[in-house]
Every structure is written in C-alpha cells, then in structure tokens.
Amino acid sequence: MSDLLSHDLSRLPDLLEQARASALEFLTALPEHPAGIRPAPPAPLGLPDAGLGARDALALFRRRYEAGLSGSAGPRYLGFVTGGTTPAALVGDWLVSAYDQNVSNDGDSLATSVEREALGLLRSLFGLPEAFEGAFVSGATAANLVSLATARQWVMERLGHDVSEDGLWGLPQPVVLGGAPHASVLKALSILGMGRRAVQGVPCLADRPVMDPSALEARLAALGGAPAIVIASAGEVNTGDFDDLEAVGQLCRRHGAWLHVDGAFGIFAACSPAHAHLLRGLAHADSVAADGHKWLNVPYDSGLVFTRHLALQERVFRAVAAYLGQGPDLLHRTPENSRRFRALPAWMTLMAYGRDGHRALVEQSCALARALGEGLAASAHYTLLAPVTLNIVCFALRSGDAARRDRLLAALQADGRVQFTPTQYAGRPGLRAAFSNWRTREADLPVILAALEAAASKLQVPTSAG
Ligand SMILES: *Cc1c(COP(=O)(O)O)cnc(C)c1O
C-alpha cells in the first residue's frame, strides 16, 4: 500500500469528519445557494504523480468546484423533475459507499434481501399487485430500456423468434404504439435496435398529450390479433397528464398487446387519495418504469422497473457463466452484473417517513404547483399553457418568441433564486416548473413569483406582436 493510503487509513476518522463538515456546510447554505449556475470551468488538471492525499484532494475539489455546483437539491430548483434527498436517504447513501456491497447475487450477503424488501415496500406504496417483480436500475431511462427489452422479447416469442439468443436480424418490425412518449423511451428503442421511428403515433385527445382510447382501439383492431407494444404515460413531462390506464389497459388485454407504463414521477400520485384515481388501471400493465431520484427523494442514481413477466425479463438479461449463480439472482434482471446497493437509501427513507410521510410530500408538491399556477394566471406577464393537474406547471410569457423566452430563462438563472426548464407545448415556447422536493415550502412561493415578475419586467417589450 502506498504511504499516502496508509496515512489516510490512519486519519480516517478525521477524513470522515471533514466530509461531514463539508456536507453540512453545503446543505446549510443550500436554500440560498443559486438554484442553477454555469460559471466558466477552470482549465483541466493533469494527473499528479505523487498524489495529494484525501485531505488535500477534498480541499482542492471544494476550492475549484463547490461554488459552481447547482442548488438542485434545494427548494427552488424546479427544472426537469428534480427530487431532493431526505435526511434518511442521505444517511443511507453515505453508508452504501462505506458498505460497498455488490448486489448482484444472493450468495454472500443479505444486501439482496434489503433490495427485495425495498421493492415490496414500493409495490405497496404504488398499489401494484404482488405479481409484479422489480429491480433497482440507474433511472427511469434504464427502467424503460429493461421494460421495452422484455416487451420486445415477448412480441418476438409470439411471432416465433427468440431475440435474446438469435438477435433481430431479418425479423419483422414489431408494432409499437404511443401518444406522447418520453424522450427516454425513444432512446431505449434506439438502443434495442427497434429504432426511434418504430413508434406509431396514436392521436391524442383534444388539448391533452394523452392517447385517444378510441383511436388506440382502431389501431389495435386493425392488427387483427398481431402482437403490439403500447406505451402509456403515467405523468407526461410537460403537463403531468395521464393516459387513461383503465381504458388503455382493457384495450391491451382485449387485443393481446403488451402495456408498458412510464410512471417515472407520476406513479407517486398513488400515495395521495386525492390523485390516486389517475393510476386506476395500472395493474393492467405488463411493465412499469419509475424513478427513485425524483419524487421518492433519494439521491441519484435510482430507478425502478417492475414487470409481471420475470421469466421473460431474465431470458433477456441473464448472464451465464460458471462462477455466476443460476438462481433467482438480481443480476439476471438488469443490464448491470455488478450492482450498487441502491436499495438502501430507498429503504431508509420509506422506513423513516412511511406511507403518511410520502403522502404528505406528494400533496405538498401538488398544492405548491396549484398555487404557482394561480399566481401565474393572475400575472400580467404570464399565462398557463395547460391546467395544473399534478406537480407540474407549464406556462409561457404572454407575448414573444422562443428567443424572448430564452432571455427570460437567462435572466432567471442570473438571478439565482429559482431554476426552470424550457419546453415547447401546444405549439408555443414555454417553461416548466416541477415540484418534487421535500424542502420546498409555501414560503418559497412568493420568492418564486417575485423572481419571475422581476425577470419579466426587465425584458424589453417585444417589437412585434405574438
Ligand atoms: C425523468 C423521466 C424519464 C427518464 O428518467 P431518468 O431518471 O432521467 O432516467 C422517463 N420518463 C419520464 C416520464 C420522466 O419524467
């Protein structure tokens, strides 16, 4: 062992104390830290020959980079759908690195039992039947990938082909139907050799980004019983709107189609009696994707996949080698073989705050979104692009083009109090605000609205109308 390593080992208590103090300093300042930030990066460093030791490496990192990190774990980062980290999840995540378990197989540790237990807790939170088997993956993108790989295996087996053994070469294209699938679904189709263009768009309901069930019915009926994959949204990213899972699910059952539900954040609506109806019909799904690092408020990276077709999933993801177990090990469910102990932060936060805590978090986010929507509707500068139905507010400047919207976003980022992401919805350049962090309180709303009003007032009046 190098001298520096043995020195660091002897100083481990001090090093961990420094890490604790650094984390605390960052988290204490978090509510006032700029929500989004992008300073010019410093010139890249070269690899040192001798090494600095952990204490000096940490000091160097903090000096060079800490002020340039975003406040995305803080209360007013409303871009994308960004969760925070609860105290229990943070403690769990720290210990994941200390324990450094490889949660690939059941052979040498109870860590896999923690993952199975956490998956059971989540199934209960989401109201999923026990027939759904799960696994932790890196995010909803990976969950969509695993789900669609399993769906592809199912379609092709129905057509008499084993894609997991023989590949897709020369096979007919499977039918994939969807309304407004997330970009990560298209990415998954690209990775899987099915192609982004494989999705045949099903017409949406008027003024809503969700499938018209009668249009879906016509498409499925036209297949004459040929297998298809239907992709539904439980939480569309611009509006938080939901496909009618009961209607879509019944159509899939009747016509023999695979139903995949992308519930990255929206599946957490199941926690709230006021919103749980949005997920009615979820049990019809064949596969479900969800995120932990959004509304569960565990740190990155944490995603969840559930399917009711574990044997099919394992046909795709099994890794066969003499030294790997052939049992029901978790490595046969996911793209990774070696797997991080991602379940622990989720287990910690679920046990620490329980069903009631997660319901309160979801309802708080939805109440904040509603209140921001009301504030914007009353503003002279802004207008809503869609009704607020869950935790997302989709809005726009009353006038001006995408360039004006971009100047607004730049002014907001310079202000630092709040962060949004741009979007295009109903043919208009807009902005999105998504609430999914346990730290965001009612007291943040006046701050958010004040930042929006100040940034809009500073914009020049557009020279041409519209
Ligand atoms: C965020 C999101 C994804 C992708 O999730 P990652 O965590 O970024 O991998 C997929 N679908 C929906 C609806 C999302 O909101």
Short mmCIF file of C-alpha atoms and ligand atoms in Angstrom, two decimals:
data_model
loop_
_atom_site.label_atom_id
_atom_site.label_comp_id
_atom_site.label_asym_id
_atom_site.label_seq_id
_atom_site.Cartn_x
_atom_site.Cartn_y
_atom_site.Cartn_z
CA MET A 1 0.00 0.00 0.00
CA SER A 2 1.33 3.47 -0.79
CA ASP A 3 2.39 5.72 2.10
CA LEU A 4 -0.48 8.07 1.29
CA LEU A 5 -3.05 5.29 1.51
CA SER A 6 -1.77 4.05 4.86
CA HIS A 7 -1.60 7.62 6.11
CA ASP A 8 -5.22 8.19 5.00
CA LEU A 9 -6.26 4.95 6.67
CA SER A 10 -4.77 6.13 9.95
CA ARG A 11 -6.56 9.50 9.56
CA LEU A 12 -9.93 8.00 8.55
CA PRO A 13 -11.89 9.47 11.50
CA ASP A 14 -10.61 12.98 10.63
CA LEU A 15 -11.36 12.49 6.94
CA LEU A 16 -14.91 11.38 7.59
CA GLU A 17 -15.33 14.31 9.97
CA GLN A 18 -14.17 16.66 7.19
CA ALA A 19 -16.64 15.08 4.78
CA ARG A 20 -19.40 15.50 7.36
CA ALA A 21 -18.49 19.16 7.95
CA SER A 22 -18.30 19.85 4.20
CA ALA A 23 -21.71 18.27 3.60
CA LEU A 24 -23.24 20.19 6.46
CA GLU A 25 -21.81 23.48 5.25
CA PHE A 26 -23.20 22.88 1.76
CA LEU A 27 -26.61 21.78 2.99
CA THR A 28 -26.92 24.65 5.48
CA ALA A 29 -26.30 27.18 2.69
CA LEU A 30 -28.46 25.26 0.19
CA PRO A 31 -31.66 27.36 0.46
CA GLU A 32 -29.66 30.47 -0.52
CA HIS A 33 -27.30 28.74 -2.99
CA PRO A 34 -28.01 29.73 -6.63
CA ALA A 35 -30.55 27.26 -7.98
CA GLY A 36 -28.79 26.91 -11.33
CA ILE A 37 -25.30 28.08 -12.16
CA ARG A 38 -22.82 27.70 -15.02
CA PRO A 39 -19.53 29.55 -14.41
CA ALA A 40 -16.65 29.04 -16.87
CA PRO A 41 -14.92 25.76 -15.92
CA PRO A 42 -11.28 26.03 -14.79
CA ALA A 43 -8.52 24.65 -17.06
CA PRO A 44 -8.36 20.84 -16.62
CA LEU A 45 -5.74 19.49 -14.22
CA GLY A 46 -3.22 16.80 -15.10
CA LEU A 47 -2.88 13.53 -13.20
CA PRO A 48 -0.44 14.08 -10.28
CA ASP A 49 2.43 11.58 -10.00
CA ALA A 50 2.67 11.65 -6.24
CA GLY A 51 -0.94 12.25 -5.27
CA LEU A 52 -2.25 14.75 -2.73
CA GLY A 53 -3.80 12.52 -0.10
CA ALA A 54 -7.52 12.62 0.63
CA ARG A 55 -7.49 15.75 2.82
CA ASP A 56 -5.83 17.95 0.20
CA ALA A 57 -7.78 16.40 -2.67
CA LEU A 58 -11.02 17.31 -0.87
CA ALA A 59 -9.78 20.86 -0.18
CA LEU A 60 -8.77 21.25 -3.84
CA PHE A 61 -12.12 19.96 -5.07
CA ARG A 62 -14.05 22.33 -2.86
CA ARG A 63 -11.93 25.33 -3.87
CA ARG A 64 -12.20 24.60 -7.59
CA TYR A 65 -15.75 23.35 -7.92
CA GLU A 66 -18.06 23.60 -4.95
CA ALA A 67 -19.33 27.13 -5.66
CA GLY A 68 -20.07 26.01 -9.22
CA LEU A 69 -22.43 23.17 -8.23
CA SER A 70 -26.15 23.69 -8.69
CA GLY A 71 -28.67 24.06 -5.91
CA SER A 72 -30.66 21.22 -7.48
CA ALA A 73 -31.11 19.54 -4.09
CA GLY A 74 -32.57 22.79 -2.76
CA PRO A 75 -36.12 24.13 -2.52
CA ARG A 76 -36.40 26.29 -5.65
CA TYR A 77 -34.82 24.15 -8.35
CA LEU A 78 -37.93 23.50 -10.44
CA GLY A 79 -36.23 22.32 -13.64
CA PHE A 80 -36.82 18.85 -15.16
CA VAL A 81 -38.45 16.76 -12.41
CA THR A 82 -35.86 17.03 -9.69
CA GLY A 83 -36.22 15.43 -6.30
CA GLY A 84 -34.09 16.22 -3.30
CA THR A 85 -32.54 13.93 -0.72
CA THR A 86 -34.29 13.32 2.58
CA PRO A 87 -32.13 13.09 5.72
CA ALA A 88 -32.77 9.33 5.97
CA ALA A 89 -31.92 8.79 2.29
CA LEU A 90 -28.70 10.77 2.69
CA VAL A 91 -27.62 8.69 5.66
CA GLY A 92 -28.43 5.53 3.72
CA ASP A 93 -26.49 6.70 0.67
CA TRP A 94 -23.39 7.56 2.70
CA LEU A 95 -23.42 4.09 4.19
CA VAL A 96 -23.84 2.48 0.75
CA SER A 97 -20.31 3.65 -0.07
CA ALA A 98 -18.97 2.53 3.29
CA TYR A 99 -20.56 -0.93 2.98
CA ASP A 100 -19.63 -1.18 -0.75
CA GLN A 101 -21.75 -4.29 -1.37
CA ASN A 102 -22.09 -5.79 -4.84
CA VAL A 103 -25.81 -6.54 -5.01
CA SER A 104 -25.55 -8.97 -7.90
CA ASN A 105 -26.29 -12.31 -6.25
CA ASP A 106 -27.63 -13.81 -3.07
CA GLY A 107 -24.52 -15.84 -2.33
CA ASP A 108 -22.61 -13.78 0.22
CA SER A 109 -24.76 -11.03 1.73
CA LEU A 110 -28.21 -10.01 2.92
CA ALA A 111 -27.99 -6.84 0.78
CA THR A 112 -30.15 -8.55 -1.87
CA SER A 113 -32.82 -9.13 0.80
CA VAL A 114 -32.82 -5.40 1.51
CA GLU A 115 -33.39 -4.75 -2.19
CA ARG A 116 -36.25 -7.27 -2.36
CA GLU A 117 -37.77 -5.80 0.80
CA ALA A 118 -37.48 -2.22 -0.52
CA LEU A 119 -39.14 -3.31 -3.78
CA GLY A 120 -42.00 -4.78 -1.75
CA LEU A 121 -42.40 -1.50 0.17
CA LEU A 122 -42.53 0.42 -3.12
CA ARG A 123 -45.01 -2.02 -4.65
CA SER A 124 -47.24 -1.39 -1.66
CA LEU A 125 -46.80 2.39 -1.95
CA PHE A 126 -47.74 2.25 -5.65
CA GLY A 127 -50.60 -0.21 -5.16
CA LEU A 128 -49.01 -2.72 -7.56
CA PRO A 129 -50.13 -6.35 -7.23
CA GLU A 130 -47.60 -8.86 -5.88
CA ALA A 131 -47.32 -10.42 -9.33
CA PHE A 132 -45.01 -7.54 -10.25
CA GLU A 133 -41.34 -8.33 -9.64
CA GLY A 134 -38.93 -5.43 -9.51
CA ALA A 135 -35.32 -4.33 -9.65
CA PHE A 136 -33.38 -1.16 -8.97
CA VAL A 137 -31.70 0.40 -12.01
CA SER A 138 -29.99 3.74 -12.61
CA GLY A 139 -33.11 5.74 -13.53
CA ALA A 140 -36.37 5.67 -15.45
CA THR A 141 -34.43 5.66 -18.72
CA ALA A 142 -32.85 2.34 -17.76
CA ALA A 143 -36.25 1.16 -16.45
CA ASN A 144 -37.84 1.98 -19.81
CA LEU A 145 -34.97 0.14 -21.51
CA VAL A 146 -35.41 -3.01 -19.41
CA SER A 147 -39.19 -2.90 -19.86
CA LEU A 148 -39.05 -2.50 -23.62
CA ALA A 149 -36.35 -5.16 -23.96
CA THR A 150 -38.70 -7.54 -22.15
CA ALA A 151 -41.62 -6.37 -24.30
CA ARG A 152 -39.53 -6.97 -27.44
CA GLN A 153 -38.74 -10.50 -26.24
CA TRP A 154 -42.47 -11.08 -25.67
CA VAL A 155 -43.56 -9.81 -29.10
CA MET A 156 -40.91 -11.79 -30.91
CA GLU A 157 -41.60 -15.00 -29.00
CA ARG A 158 -45.24 -14.60 -30.01
CA LEU A 159 -44.01 -14.42 -33.60
CA GLY A 160 -41.83 -17.49 -33.10
CA HIS A 161 -38.40 -15.88 -32.60
CA ASP A 162 -36.04 -15.81 -29.62
CA VAL A 163 -34.38 -12.40 -29.91
CA SER A 164 -32.30 -12.90 -26.78
CA GLU A 165 -30.47 -15.81 -28.46
CA ASP A 166 -30.66 -15.05 -32.17
CA GLY A 167 -30.90 -11.25 -32.39
CA LEU A 168 -33.24 -9.17 -34.50
CA TRP A 169 -31.58 -9.89 -37.84
CA GLY A 170 -34.05 -10.11 -40.68
CA LEU A 171 -37.08 -10.21 -38.38
CA PRO A 172 -40.28 -8.25 -38.98
CA GLN A 173 -40.60 -4.91 -37.17
CA PRO A 174 -42.72 -5.11 -34.03
CA VAL A 175 -45.65 -2.69 -33.79
CA VAL A 176 -45.11 0.00 -31.14
CA LEU A 177 -47.93 2.43 -30.35
CA GLY A 178 -47.79 5.53 -28.14
CA GLY A 179 -49.24 9.00 -27.64
CA ALA A 180 -46.53 11.33 -26.32
CA PRO A 181 -43.71 9.03 -25.18
CA HIS A 182 -40.83 10.48 -23.17
CA ALA A 183 -37.51 11.06 -24.97
CA SER A 184 -36.00 8.22 -22.94
CA VAL A 185 -38.50 5.75 -24.45
CA LEU A 186 -37.22 6.67 -27.91
CA LYS A 187 -33.66 6.33 -26.65
CA ALA A 188 -34.48 2.84 -25.38
CA LEU A 189 -35.94 1.88 -28.76
CA SER A 190 -32.74 3.12 -30.41
CA ILE A 191 -30.54 1.05 -28.09
CA LEU A 192 -32.73 -2.01 -28.61
CA GLY A 193 -32.35 -1.99 -32.37
CA MET A 194 -36.05 -1.27 -32.83
CA GLY A 195 -35.42 2.34 -33.82
CA ARG A 196 -36.85 5.61 -32.62
CA ARG A 197 -39.11 5.68 -35.68
CA ALA A 198 -40.74 2.43 -34.58
CA VAL A 199 -43.32 4.35 -32.54
CA GLN A 200 -46.53 4.83 -34.46
CA GLY A 201 -48.21 7.88 -33.01
CA VAL A 202 -51.73 7.33 -31.68
CA PRO A 203 -53.79 10.55 -31.97
CA CYS A 204 -54.18 12.36 -28.66
CA LEU A 205 -57.31 13.81 -27.08
CA ALA A 206 -58.04 17.45 -27.93
CA ASP A 207 -55.78 19.78 -25.91
CA ARG A 208 -54.22 16.92 -23.96
CA PRO A 209 -50.96 14.95 -24.53
CA VAL A 210 -52.61 11.56 -23.90
CA MET A 211 -53.89 8.87 -26.25
CA ASP A 212 -57.46 8.97 -27.51
CA PRO A 213 -58.62 5.47 -26.44
CA SER A 214 -60.95 5.15 -29.42
CA ALA A 215 -58.03 5.90 -31.77
CA LEU A 216 -55.96 3.27 -29.96
CA GLU A 217 -58.80 0.80 -30.28
CA ALA A 218 -58.95 1.36 -34.04
CA ARG A 219 -55.18 0.81 -34.35
CA LEU A 220 -55.25 -2.38 -32.29
CA ALA A 221 -58.28 -3.76 -34.09
CA ALA A 222 -56.55 -3.19 -37.44
CA LEU A 223 -53.71 -5.52 -36.33
CA GLY A 224 -56.08 -8.48 -36.39
CA GLY A 225 -54.55 -10.09 -33.29
CA ALA A 226 -50.87 -9.49 -34.20
CA PRO A 227 -48.91 -8.64 -31.03
CA ALA A 228 -48.07 -4.99 -30.31
CA ILE A 229 -46.39 -2.92 -27.62
CA VAL A 230 -48.39 0.02 -26.25
CA ILE A 231 -46.55 2.74 -24.35
CA ALA A 232 -48.62 4.81 -21.94
CA SER A 233 -47.65 7.79 -19.77
CA ALA A 234 -48.46 7.98 -16.08
CA GLY A 235 -47.28 11.57 -15.85
CA GLU A 236 -46.44 13.31 -19.12
CA VAL A 237 -43.44 15.64 -18.59
CA ASN A 238 -44.93 18.93 -19.79
CA THR A 239 -48.27 18.75 -18.07
CA GLY A 240 -48.26 15.84 -15.61
CA ASP A 241 -51.26 14.46 -17.53
CA PHE A 242 -52.05 10.72 -17.50
CA ASP A 243 -53.19 8.28 -20.14
CA ASP A 244 -56.46 6.62 -19.16
CA LEU A 245 -54.76 3.46 -17.90
CA GLU A 246 -58.04 1.66 -17.26
CA ALA A 247 -59.31 2.20 -20.81
CA VAL A 248 -55.90 1.61 -22.40
CA GLY A 249 -55.28 -1.43 -20.21
CA GLN A 250 -58.58 -3.05 -21.12
CA LEU A 251 -57.90 -2.49 -24.81
CA CYS A 252 -54.48 -4.09 -24.46
CA ARG A 253 -55.97 -7.12 -22.68
CA ARG A 254 -58.71 -7.48 -25.29
CA HIS A 255 -56.35 -7.21 -28.26
CA GLY A 256 -53.42 -9.08 -26.74
CA ALA A 257 -50.98 -6.16 -26.59
CA TRP A 258 -48.16 -5.52 -24.12
CA LEU A 259 -48.82 -2.45 -21.96
CA HIS A 260 -45.79 -0.51 -20.75
CA VAL A 261 -46.46 2.37 -18.35
CA ASP A 262 -43.84 5.09 -17.95
CA GLY A 263 -44.59 6.34 -14.45
CA ALA A 264 -41.22 7.96 -13.76
CA PHE A 265 -42.64 10.55 -11.39
CA GLY A 266 -46.42 10.23 -11.84
CA ILE A 267 -46.65 6.82 -10.19
CA PHE A 268 -46.17 8.59 -6.87
CA ALA A 269 -49.66 10.09 -7.33
CA ALA A 270 -50.74 6.70 -5.93
CA CYS A 271 -49.65 7.97 -2.47
CA SER A 272 -52.34 10.62 -2.41
CA PRO A 273 -56.05 9.79 -2.07
CA ALA A 274 -56.79 13.00 -3.98
CA HIS A 275 -54.74 11.83 -7.00
CA ALA A 276 -54.69 8.03 -6.83
CA HIS A 277 -57.57 7.81 -9.35
CA LEU A 278 -55.07 8.90 -12.03
CA LEU A 279 -53.46 5.46 -11.73
CA ARG A 280 -56.67 3.45 -11.95
CA GLY A 281 -55.89 0.58 -14.30
CA LEU A 282 -52.15 0.48 -13.53
CA ALA A 283 -52.49 -3.20 -12.62
CA HIS A 284 -53.22 -3.95 -16.30
CA ALA A 285 -49.59 -3.07 -17.09
CA ASP A 286 -47.09 -5.69 -18.19
CA SER A 287 -44.16 -3.45 -17.28
CA VAL A 288 -43.78 -0.24 -15.30
CA ALA A 289 -40.90 2.26 -15.09
CA ALA A 290 -40.41 4.61 -12.13
CA ASP A 291 -37.78 6.88 -10.64
CA GLY A 292 -36.45 6.97 -7.11
CA HIS A 293 -34.40 10.12 -7.60
CA LYS A 294 -37.48 12.19 -8.42
CA TRP A 295 -40.46 12.09 -6.06
CA LEU A 296 -39.09 9.47 -3.67
CA ASN A 297 -36.35 12.00 -2.82
CA VAL A 298 -33.41 9.62 -2.76
CA PRO A 299 -30.13 10.79 -4.35
CA TYR A 300 -29.05 9.95 -7.91
CA ASP A 301 -28.98 7.46 -9.38
CA SER A 302 -32.08 5.46 -8.58
CA GLY A 303 -34.69 4.00 -10.91
CA LEU A 304 -37.16 1.14 -10.63
CA VAL A 305 -38.52 -1.39 -13.06
CA PHE A 306 -41.44 -3.73 -12.37
CA THR A 307 -42.76 -6.46 -14.64
CA ARG A 308 -45.20 -9.31 -14.30
CA HIS A 309 -43.07 -11.37 -16.71
CA LEU A 310 -39.93 -12.09 -14.71
CA ALA A 311 -39.05 -15.24 -16.67
CA LEU A 312 -39.10 -13.29 -19.94
CA GLN A 313 -37.06 -10.49 -18.40
CA GLU A 314 -34.50 -12.99 -17.20
CA ARG A 315 -34.27 -14.55 -20.66
CA VAL A 316 -33.10 -11.15 -21.91
CA PHE A 317 -30.84 -10.13 -19.04
CA ARG A 318 -29.36 -13.41 -17.77
CA ALA A 319 -25.60 -13.67 -17.68
CA VAL A 320 -24.43 -17.25 -17.94
CA ALA A 321 -21.02 -18.22 -16.55
CA ALA A 322 -19.77 -21.00 -14.33
CA TYR A 323 -18.96 -18.57 -11.49
CA LEU A 324 -22.32 -16.75 -11.64
CA GLY A 325 -25.26 -18.31 -9.87
CA GLN A 326 -28.15 -19.62 -11.94
CA GLY A 327 -30.64 -18.91 -9.16
CA PRO A 328 -33.07 -16.01 -8.97
CA ASP A 329 -30.19 -13.55 -8.54
CA LEU A 330 -30.85 -9.90 -9.22
CA LEU A 331 -28.08 -9.59 -11.81
CA HIS A 332 -30.29 -11.60 -14.21
CA ARG A 333 -32.91 -8.83 -14.14
CA THR A 334 -30.93 -5.77 -15.21
CA PRO A 335 -28.31 -4.56 -17.71
CA GLU A 336 -25.64 -4.48 -14.97
CA ASN A 337 -23.96 -7.52 -13.44
CA SER A 338 -22.18 -5.72 -10.61
CA ARG A 339 -24.81 -3.56 -8.94
CA ARG A 340 -24.70 -0.72 -6.41
CA PHE A 341 -26.60 -1.08 -3.13
CA ARG A 342 -29.15 1.46 -4.47
CA ALA A 343 -31.93 -0.04 -2.42
CA LEU A 344 -30.58 1.19 0.91
CA PRO A 345 -31.38 4.94 0.59
CA ALA A 346 -34.87 3.98 -0.65
CA TRP A 347 -35.35 1.51 2.21
CA MET A 348 -34.18 4.11 4.72
CA THR A 349 -36.50 6.87 3.50
CA LEU A 350 -39.51 4.53 3.22
CA MET A 351 -38.99 3.20 6.75
CA ALA A 352 -38.19 6.64 8.17
CA TYR A 353 -41.22 8.51 6.81
CA GLY A 354 -43.71 5.77 5.95
CA ARG A 355 -46.84 5.93 3.88
CA ASP A 356 -48.01 9.11 5.64
CA GLY A 357 -44.76 10.96 5.02
CA HIS A 358 -44.79 10.16 1.31
CA ARG A 359 -48.43 11.12 1.00
CA ALA A 360 -47.68 14.47 2.68
CA LEU A 361 -44.73 15.09 0.35
CA VAL A 362 -46.77 14.37 -2.79
CA GLU A 363 -49.68 16.50 -1.61
CA GLN A 364 -47.38 19.37 -0.65
CA SER A 365 -45.80 19.33 -4.14
CA CYS A 366 -49.23 19.33 -5.81
CA ALA A 367 -50.51 22.17 -3.60
CA LEU A 368 -47.43 24.26 -4.44
CA ALA A 369 -47.91 23.62 -8.18
CA ARG A 370 -51.56 24.66 -7.93
CA ALA A 371 -50.66 27.83 -6.04
CA LEU A 372 -47.93 28.77 -8.54
CA GLY A 373 -50.44 28.18 -11.35
CA GLU A 374 -52.89 30.57 -9.68
CA GLY A 375 -50.16 33.16 -9.19
CA LEU A 376 -49.13 32.96 -12.85
CA ALA A 377 -52.72 33.12 -14.11
CA ALA A 378 -53.11 36.38 -12.18
CA SER A 379 -49.85 37.85 -13.57
CA ALA A 380 -49.73 40.49 -16.30
CA HIS A 381 -46.66 38.78 -17.82
CA TYR A 382 -47.54 35.07 -17.85
CA THR A 383 -50.18 32.63 -18.98
CA LEU A 384 -50.69 28.91 -18.30
CA LEU A 385 -50.27 26.54 -21.27
CA ALA A 386 -52.08 23.66 -19.56
CA PRO A 387 -54.19 23.18 -16.44
CA VAL A 388 -52.23 22.16 -13.34
CA THR A 389 -53.32 18.61 -12.56
CA LEU A 390 -50.41 17.26 -10.51
CA ASN A 391 -46.98 18.75 -9.64
CA ILE A 392 -46.05 20.45 -12.93
CA VAL A 393 -46.83 23.97 -14.11
CA CYS A 394 -46.48 24.55 -17.85
CA PHE A 395 -46.56 28.25 -18.67
CA ALA A 396 -45.37 30.95 -21.06
CA LEU A 397 -44.80 34.66 -21.39
CA ARG A 398 -47.98 36.29 -22.65
CA SER A 399 -46.10 37.51 -25.70
CA GLY A 400 -42.85 36.92 -27.55
CA ASP A 401 -40.99 34.13 -29.30
CA ALA A 402 -38.57 31.42 -28.15
CA ALA A 403 -35.65 33.89 -28.16
CA ARG A 404 -37.52 36.12 -25.69
CA ARG A 405 -38.30 33.07 -23.53
CA ASP A 406 -34.60 32.16 -23.60
CA ARG A 407 -33.63 35.68 -22.47
CA LEU A 408 -36.09 35.27 -19.63
CA LEU A 409 -34.51 31.95 -18.62
CA ALA A 410 -31.03 33.53 -18.72
CA ALA A 411 -32.23 36.41 -16.52
CA LEU A 412 -33.78 33.95 -14.08
CA GLN A 413 -30.59 31.90 -13.89
CA ALA A 414 -28.53 35.05 -13.27
CA ASP A 415 -30.98 35.99 -10.51
CA GLY A 416 -30.39 32.56 -8.97
CA ARG A 417 -33.50 32.28 -6.82
CA VAL A 418 -35.23 29.71 -9.00
CA GLN A 419 -34.48 27.36 -11.91
CA PHE A 420 -36.89 26.27 -14.67
CA THR A 421 -36.50 24.29 -17.89
CA PRO A 422 -37.71 25.41 -21.31
CA THR A 423 -40.25 23.46 -23.32
CA GLN A 424 -42.44 23.65 -26.37
CA TYR A 425 -46.08 22.86 -25.74
CA ALA A 426 -49.22 23.31 -27.87
CA GLY A 427 -47.03 24.98 -30.50
CA ARG A 428 -45.73 27.62 -28.08
CA PRO A 429 -42.33 28.15 -26.44
CA GLY A 430 -42.89 27.79 -22.72
CA LEU A 431 -41.37 26.98 -19.37
CA ARG A 432 -41.89 24.15 -16.93
CA ALA A 433 -41.84 24.21 -13.16
CA ALA A 434 -41.94 20.81 -11.46
CA PHE A 435 -42.33 20.47 -7.69
CA SER A 436 -40.92 17.26 -6.23
CA ASN A 437 -38.53 18.25 -3.44
CA TRP A 438 -39.45 17.78 0.24
CA ARG A 439 -37.63 21.05 1.07
CA THR A 440 -39.96 23.28 -0.97
CA ARG A 441 -42.41 25.15 1.29
CA GLU A 442 -45.23 27.64 0.93
CA ALA A 443 -42.75 30.38 1.92
CA ASP A 444 -40.88 29.70 -1.34
CA LEU A 445 -43.85 30.71 -3.50
CA PRO A 446 -43.57 34.50 -3.04
CA VAL A 447 -39.84 34.20 -3.74
CA ILE A 448 -40.51 32.23 -6.95
CA LEU A 449 -43.19 34.65 -8.14
CA ALA A 450 -41.06 37.69 -7.28
CA ALA A 451 -38.15 36.28 -9.33
CA LEU A 452 -40.49 35.62 -12.27
CA GLU A 453 -42.01 39.12 -12.15
CA ALA A 454 -38.60 40.79 -11.82
CA ALA A 455 -37.15 38.86 -14.77
CA ALA A 456 -40.18 39.54 -16.98
CA SER A 457 -40.19 43.27 -16.16
CA LYS A 458 -36.57 43.54 -17.26
CA LEU A 459 -37.28 42.08 -20.71
CA GLN A 460 -37.75 44.59 -23.48
CA VAL A 461 -41.24 44.91 -24.85
CA PRO A 462 -41.36 42.67 -27.96
CA THR A 463 -41.12 44.67 -31.16
CA SER A 464 -43.69 42.55 -32.99
CA ALA A 465 -46.86 41.14 -31.51
CA GLY A 466 -47.30 37.45 -30.77
C1 LIG B 1 -37.46 11.69 -15.94
C2 LIG B 1 -38.28 10.84 -16.79
C3 LIG B 1 -37.72 9.76 -17.50
C4 LIG B 1 -36.24 9.48 -17.52
O1 LIG B 1 -35.77 9.29 -16.24
P1 LIG B 1 -34.23 9.41 -15.83
O2 LIG B 1 -34.33 9.33 -14.38
O3 LIG B 1 -33.75 10.76 -16.31
O4 LIG B 1 -33.51 8.29 -16.46
C5 LIG B 1 -38.58 8.96 -18.24
N1 LIG B 1 -39.89 9.21 -18.30
C6 LIG B 1 -40.46 10.25 -17.65
C7 LIG B 1 -41.92 10.47 -17.75
C8 LIG B 1 -39.66 11.10 -16.87
O5 LIG B 1 -40.23 12.12 -16.23
#
